[in-house]
Amino acid sequence: MASALLSRQLALSLQQNLRLAAPGYRYISKTATKTLEEFEYDGPSMKTEVPGPRSKALTKQLGEIQNVGAVHFFCNYEESRGNYLVDVDGNRMLDLYTQISSIPIGYNHPALMKVMSNPNNLSAFVNRPALGILPPENFPDKLVESLLSVAPSGMTRVQTMACGSCSNENAYKAMFIWYRNKERGHNIPSQEEISSCMVNQVPGCPDLSILSFMGGFHGRTMGCLATTHSKAIHKLDVPSFDWPIAPFPKLRYPLEEFARENAQEEARCLEEVEDLIVKWRQKGRPVAGIVIEPIQAEGGDNHASPDFFRNLRNIARKHGCAFHVDEVQTGGGATGKFWAHEHWGMDDPADIVSFSKKLLTGGYYHKNELTADKPYRIFNTWMGDPSKNIFLAEVLNVIKRERLLDEVTRTGKALLQGLYELQACRSGLPTAQYPHLLSAARGKGTFCAIDVCDDSTRNNLINKARDKGIIIGGCGDKSIRFRPALVFKEYHVHLFLNMFNDILAEYK
Ligand SMILES: Cc1ncc(COP(=O)(O)O)c(C=O)c1O
């Protein structure tokens, strides 16, 4: 099956560039059918509702061992290909959510299968090292080939980690260490600092803070959680820090049509940021760092303008705070640039940029001065996984070879245009299709979202779409987010829009 699929050409007839007018309407291709070089299926194929009987049985079985409240269904990863995720009941779904945005080039990509079968790589898969103390010979070269080849502007250092949360958690520690050394004027702690830190007291455990934004998500570990403000369920019952939380701009979409109002809203938030920095300094809990996502993802796909980020970066500089850009969800190409912060057009965009998900390994890039000054301060057993760097190097080759960032930009335009047409919010577009259901379509590249009238309709739509063979995700109070892989093409967009249009028609 797998080998048959490897040589299979995608024969889906593709369709573009016409308007959605009625549920039965179809995008029609004006150009010749394109052939996808990699293997893939030719569309969704559904045998049962999702979860089907096999998924339900397995959920029950796993429920004896773990909490399974969040499990959607069980997967057959062997049979999944490209943009299609196959479940254990034989349902094949077009995946626009990709394991919470973490599959860079689709399932079972042949280039990655090849890496896996290369005997030279076997040792890296079999022997997972404690990288901080016993790295393999090729580790520096592999870092140069993979992570450093896409380092953000102004950064030549990277610290690998395992997941998004542990990347951010350690990045926060790096900012605190940097800040204290700056305050001391040197990096030699006093005896009092050494003894007081052992019992969680000042001055060894100083009263410092990190400023974050309402609606932000930076992970669920203790430090990260203090900067996460997207859903109460993540935070409930967990002690936290008294750290400042600034408002994130609440913008109107499409951004270009509300430029003036949006600029005012951004100015309001920036003013609040400066007020909070001053207030927390006066409280004796100075802000060592500011952490922000280029697009608030879990919190509802909230955007802000390049100007907002440029100004925020300057505020951080002015007040001596480190500026940490969390690209765990936005990094890796989905916005049409490898890093979302590249859209800001800055030579010096950040002091720290954290990543995970599409990069396959977690970690963070940082300025030289944020390098930990002593061993074991930023440390854990694995500190990443070198086998993931090998995969990442190949993912980056595929991105370059297939010009996937250009593709994402093109595909993203088609997706956003389709979403605009479904909500018909823009002048010059046909009459609104589903104005009672949809609003605020927004996005960069394929990193797109749209609001649904309320939370329960949103959830219902997501479930209905899944039963028809489309996987999409929720975020924020009532948004649907789209997080396809970088190999999601225009014809996948058209397939999705046609199917989604039919689903929406049931709500007319
Ligand atoms: C922006 C951002 N930061 C951090 C995290 C945490 O990453 P992880 O779930 O790998 O710990 C996420 C996860 O969704 C995220 O979107």
PDB file of N, CA and C in Angstrom, residues 385-430:
ATOM      1  N   ASP A 385      16.944  16.783  21.120  1.00  0.00           N
ATOM      2  CA  ASP A 385      17.124  15.428  20.597  1.00  0.00           C
ATOM      3  C   ASP A 385      17.799  15.563  19.230  1.00  0.00           C
ATOM      4  N   PRO A 386      19.072  15.140  19.118  1.00  0.00           N
ATOM      5  CA  PRO A 386      19.792  15.365  17.855  1.00  0.00           C
ATOM      6  C   PRO A 386      19.135  14.711  16.647  1.00  0.00           C
ATOM      7  N   SER A 387      18.358  13.641  16.858  1.00  0.00           N
ATOM      8  CA  SER A 387      17.712  13.017  15.697  1.00  0.00           C
ATOM      9  C   SER A 387      16.710  13.995  15.071  1.00  0.00           C
ATOM     10  N   LYS A 388      16.135  14.864  15.902  1.00  0.00           N
ATOM     11  CA  LYS A 388      15.170  15.842  15.374  1.00  0.00           C
ATOM     12  C   LYS A 388      15.888  16.897  14.524  1.00  0.00           C
ATOM     13  N   ASN A 389      17.141  17.197  14.857  1.00  0.00           N
ATOM     14  CA  ASN A 389      17.892  18.161  14.031  1.00  0.00           C
ATOM     15  C   ASN A 389      18.152  17.586  12.643  1.00  0.00           C
ATOM     16  N   ILE A 390      18.349  16.263  12.598  1.00  0.00           N
ATOM     17  CA  ILE A 390      18.580  15.625  11.293  1.00  0.00           C
ATOM     18  C   ILE A 390      17.310  15.738  10.440  1.00  0.00           C
ATOM     19  N   PHE A 391      16.154  15.466  11.065  1.00  0.00           N
ATOM     20  CA  PHE A 391      14.889  15.618  10.322  1.00  0.00           C
ATOM     21  C   PHE A 391      14.677  17.074   9.912  1.00  0.00           C
ATOM     22  N   LEU A 392      14.978  17.975  10.846  1.00  0.00           N
ATOM     23  CA  LEU A 392      14.757  19.389  10.547  1.00  0.00           C
ATOM     24  C   LEU A 392      15.612  19.839   9.358  1.00  0.00           C
ATOM     25  N   ALA A 393      16.872  19.386   9.316  1.00  0.00           N
ATOM     26  CA  ALA A 393      17.737  19.769   8.191  1.00  0.00           C
ATOM     27  C   ALA A 393      17.071  19.344   6.879  1.00  0.00           C
ATOM     28  N   GLU A 394      16.456  18.164   6.864  1.00  0.00           N
ATOM     29  CA  GLU A 394      15.803  17.690   5.640  1.00  0.00           C
ATOM     30  C   GLU A 394      14.516  18.475   5.360  1.00  0.00           C
ATOM     31  N   VAL A 395      13.776  18.792   6.406  1.00  0.00           N
ATOM     32  CA  VAL A 395      12.577  19.628   6.217  1.00  0.00           C
ATOM     33  C   VAL A 395      12.986  20.960   5.572  1.00  0.00           C
ATOM     34  N   LEU A 396      14.077  21.540   6.044  1.00  0.00           N
ATOM     35  CA  LEU A 396      14.524  22.826   5.492  1.00  0.00           C
ATOM     36  C   LEU A 396      14.944  22.676   4.025  1.00  0.00           C
ATOM     37  N   ASN A 397      15.570  21.523   3.700  1.00  0.00           N
ATOM     38  CA  ASN A 397      15.905  21.260   2.289  1.00  0.00           C
ATOM     39  C   ASN A 397      14.648  21.235   1.440  1.00  0.00           C
ATOM     40  N   VAL A 398      13.625  20.531   1.936  1.00  0.00           N
ATOM     41  CA  VAL A 398      12.371  20.421   1.172  1.00  0.00           C
ATOM     42  C   VAL A 398      11.735  21.805   1.013  1.00  0.00           C
ATOM     43  N   ILE A 399      11.750  22.585   2.087  1.00  0.00           N
ATOM     44  CA  ILE A 399      11.155  23.933   2.018  1.00  0.00           C
ATOM     45  C   ILE A 399      11.849  24.751   0.933  1.00  0.00           C
ATOM     46  N   LYS A 400      13.182  24.653   0.900  1.00  0.00           N
ATOM     47  CA  LYS A 400      13.943  25.429  -0.103  1.00  0.00           C
ATOM     48  C   LYS A 400      13.704  24.886  -1.503  1.00  0.00           C
ATOM     49  N   ARG A 401      13.884  23.555  -1.620  1.00  0.00           N
ATOM     50  CA  ARG A 401      13.800  22.918  -2.937  1.00  0.00           C
ATOM     51  C   ARG A 401      12.437  23.166  -3.575  1.00  0.00           C
ATOM     52  N   GLU A 402      11.398  23.049  -2.782  1.00  0.00           N
ATOM     53  CA  GLU A 402      10.039  23.168  -3.333  1.00  0.00           C
ATOM     54  C   GLU A 402       9.476  24.575  -3.155  1.00  0.00           C
ATOM     55  N   ARG A 403      10.302  25.504  -2.754  1.00  0.00           N
ATOM     56  CA  ARG A 403       9.896  26.904  -2.564  1.00  0.00           C
ATOM     57  C   ARG A 403       8.578  26.978  -1.787  1.00  0.00           C
ATOM     58  N   LEU A 404       8.568  26.290  -0.672  1.00  0.00           N
ATOM     59  CA  LEU A 404       7.300  26.145   0.050  1.00  0.00           C
ATOM     60  C   LEU A 404       6.814  27.451   0.680  1.00  0.00           C
ATOM     61  N   LEU A 405       7.739  28.375   0.989  1.00  0.00           N
ATOM     62  CA  LEU A 405       7.258  29.629   1.583  1.00  0.00           C
ATOM     63  C   LEU A 405       6.469  30.441   0.551  1.00  0.00           C
ATOM     64  N   ASP A 406       6.937  30.413  -0.715  1.00  0.00           N
ATOM     65  CA  ASP A 406       6.165  31.081  -1.779  1.00  0.00           C
ATOM     66  C   ASP A 406       4.811  30.396  -1.947  1.00  0.00           C
ATOM     67  N   GLU A 407       4.859  29.071  -1.884  1.00  0.00           N
ATOM     68  CA  GLU A 407       3.613  28.296  -2.014  1.00  0.00           C
ATOM     69  C   GLU A 407       2.633  28.666  -0.906  1.00  0.00           C
ATOM     70  N   VAL A 408       3.162  28.762   0.311  1.00  0.00           N
ATOM     71  CA  VAL A 408       2.298  29.091   1.455  1.00  0.00           C
ATOM     72  C   VAL A 408       1.653  30.461   1.242  1.00  0.00           C
ATOM     73  N   THR A 409       2.436  31.403   0.730  1.00  0.00           N
ATOM     74  CA  THR A 409       1.885  32.738   0.492  1.00  0.00           C
ATOM     75  C   THR A 409       0.749  32.661  -0.519  1.00  0.00           C
ATOM     76  N   ARG A 410       0.996  31.903  -1.598  1.00  0.00           N
ATOM     77  CA  ARG A 410      -0.027  31.774  -2.641  1.00  0.00           C
ATOM     78  C   ARG A 410      -1.254  31.046  -2.100  1.00  0.00           C
ATOM     79  N   THR A 411      -1.014  29.939  -1.446  1.00  0.00           N
ATOM     80  CA  THR A 411      -2.116  29.134  -0.906  1.00  0.00           C
ATOM     81  C   THR A 411      -2.892  29.926   0.141  1.00  0.00           C
ATOM     82  N   GLY A 412      -2.138  30.662   0.969  1.00  0.00           N
ATOM     83  CA  GLY A 412      -2.784  31.441   2.030  1.00  0.00           C
ATOM     84  C   GLY A 412      -3.711  32.496   1.456  1.00  0.00           C
ATOM     85  N   LYS A 413      -3.288  33.118   0.338  1.00  0.00           N
ATOM     86  CA  LYS A 413      -4.138  34.140  -0.298  1.00  0.00           C
ATOM     87  C   LYS A 413      -5.451  33.510  -0.745  1.00  0.00           C
ATOM     88  N   ALA A 414      -5.346  32.314  -1.344  1.00  0.00           N
ATOM     89  CA  ALA A 414      -6.557  31.629  -1.819  1.00  0.00           C
ATOM     90  C   ALA A 414      -7.458  31.265  -0.634  1.00  0.00           C
ATOM     91  N   LEU A 415      -6.843  30.827   0.451  1.00  0.00           N
ATOM     92  CA  LEU A 415      -7.637  30.443   1.621  1.00  0.00           C
ATOM     93  C   LEU A 415      -8.341  31.663   2.210  1.00  0.00           C
ATOM     94  N   LEU A 416      -7.582  32.746   2.385  1.00  0.00           N
ATOM     95  CA  LEU A 416      -8.179  33.937   2.993  1.00  0.00           C
ATOM     96  C   LEU A 416      -9.258  34.525   2.092  1.00  0.00           C
ATOM     97  N   GLN A 417      -8.987  34.521   0.787  1.00  0.00           N
ATOM     98  CA  GLN A 417      -9.988  35.023  -0.160  1.00  0.00           C
ATOM     99  C   GLN A 417     -11.275  34.190  -0.058  1.00  0.00           C
ATOM    100  N   GLY A 418     -11.112  32.880   0.029  1.00  0.00           N
ATOM    101  CA  GLY A 418     -12.278  31.998   0.169  1.00  0.00           C
ATOM    102  C   GLY A 418     -13.042  32.289   1.451  1.00  0.00           C
ATOM    103  N   LEU A 419     -12.316  32.549   2.527  1.00  0.00           N
ATOM    104  CA  LEU A 419     -12.970  32.854   3.807  1.00  0.00           C
ATOM    105  C   LEU A 419     -13.698  34.194   3.728  1.00  0.00           C
ATOM    106  N   TYR A 420     -13.046  35.184   3.070  1.00  0.00           N
ATOM    107  CA  TYR A 420     -13.709  36.478   2.880  1.00  0.00           C
ATOM    108  C   TYR A 420     -15.018  36.290   2.133  1.00  0.00           C
ATOM    109  N   GLU A 421     -14.971  35.440   1.119  1.00  0.00           N
ATOM    110  CA  GLU A 421     -16.171  35.262   0.300  1.00  0.00           C
ATOM    111  C   GLU A 421     -17.269  34.556   1.087  1.00  0.00           C
ATOM    112  N   LEU A 422     -16.875  33.665   1.970  1.00  0.00           N
ATOM    113  CA  LEU A 422     -17.898  32.995   2.789  1.00  0.00           C
ATOM    114  C   LEU A 422     -18.571  33.982   3.740  1.00  0.00           C
ATOM    115  N   GLN A 423     -17.799  34.925   4.249  1.00  0.00           N
ATOM    116  CA  GLN A 423     -18.411  35.905   5.157  1.00  0.00           C
ATOM    117  C   GLN A 423     -18.800  37.182   4.402  1.00  0.00           C
ATOM    118  N   ALA A 424     -18.218  37.334   3.168  1.00  0.00           N
ATOM    119  CA  ALA A 424     -18.512  38.483   2.307  1.00  0.00           C
ATOM    120  C   ALA A 424     -18.451  39.812   3.041  1.00  0.00           C
ATOM    121  N   CYS A 425     -17.339  40.045   3.705  1.00  0.00           N
ATOM    122  CA  CYS A 425     -17.218  41.253   4.511  1.00  0.00           C
ATOM    123  C   CYS A 425     -16.661  42.417   3.716  1.00  0.00           C
ATOM    124  N   ARG A 426     -16.182  42.167   2.523  1.00  0.00           N
ATOM    125  CA  ARG A 426     -15.450  43.232   1.845  1.00  0.00           C
ATOM    126  C   ARG A 426     -16.259  43.836   0.712  1.00  0.00           C
ATOM    127  N   SER A 427     -16.078  45.118   0.565  1.00  0.00           N
ATOM    128  CA  SER A 427     -16.784  45.775  -0.522  1.00  0.00           C
ATOM    129  C   SER A 427     -16.318  45.161  -1.843  1.00  0.00           C
ATOM    130  N   GLY A 428     -17.237  45.065  -2.782  1.00  0.00           N
ATOM    131  CA  GLY A 428     -16.867  44.527  -4.089  1.00  0.00           C
ATOM    132  C   GLY A 428     -17.020  43.022  -4.170  1.00  0.00           C
ATOM    133  N   LEU A 429     -17.270  42.368  -3.047  1.00  0.00           N
ATOM    134  CA  LEU A 429     -17.451  40.919  -3.094  1.00  0.00           C
ATOM    135  C   LEU A 429     -18.943  40.605  -3.156  1.00  0.00           C
ATOM    136  N   PRO A 430     -19.282  39.402  -3.566  1.00  0.00           N
ATOM    137  CA  PRO A 430     -20.706  39.071  -3.708  1.00  0.00           C
ATOM    138  C   PRO A 430     -21.425  39.133  -2.358  1.00  0.00           C
TER     139      PRO A 430
END
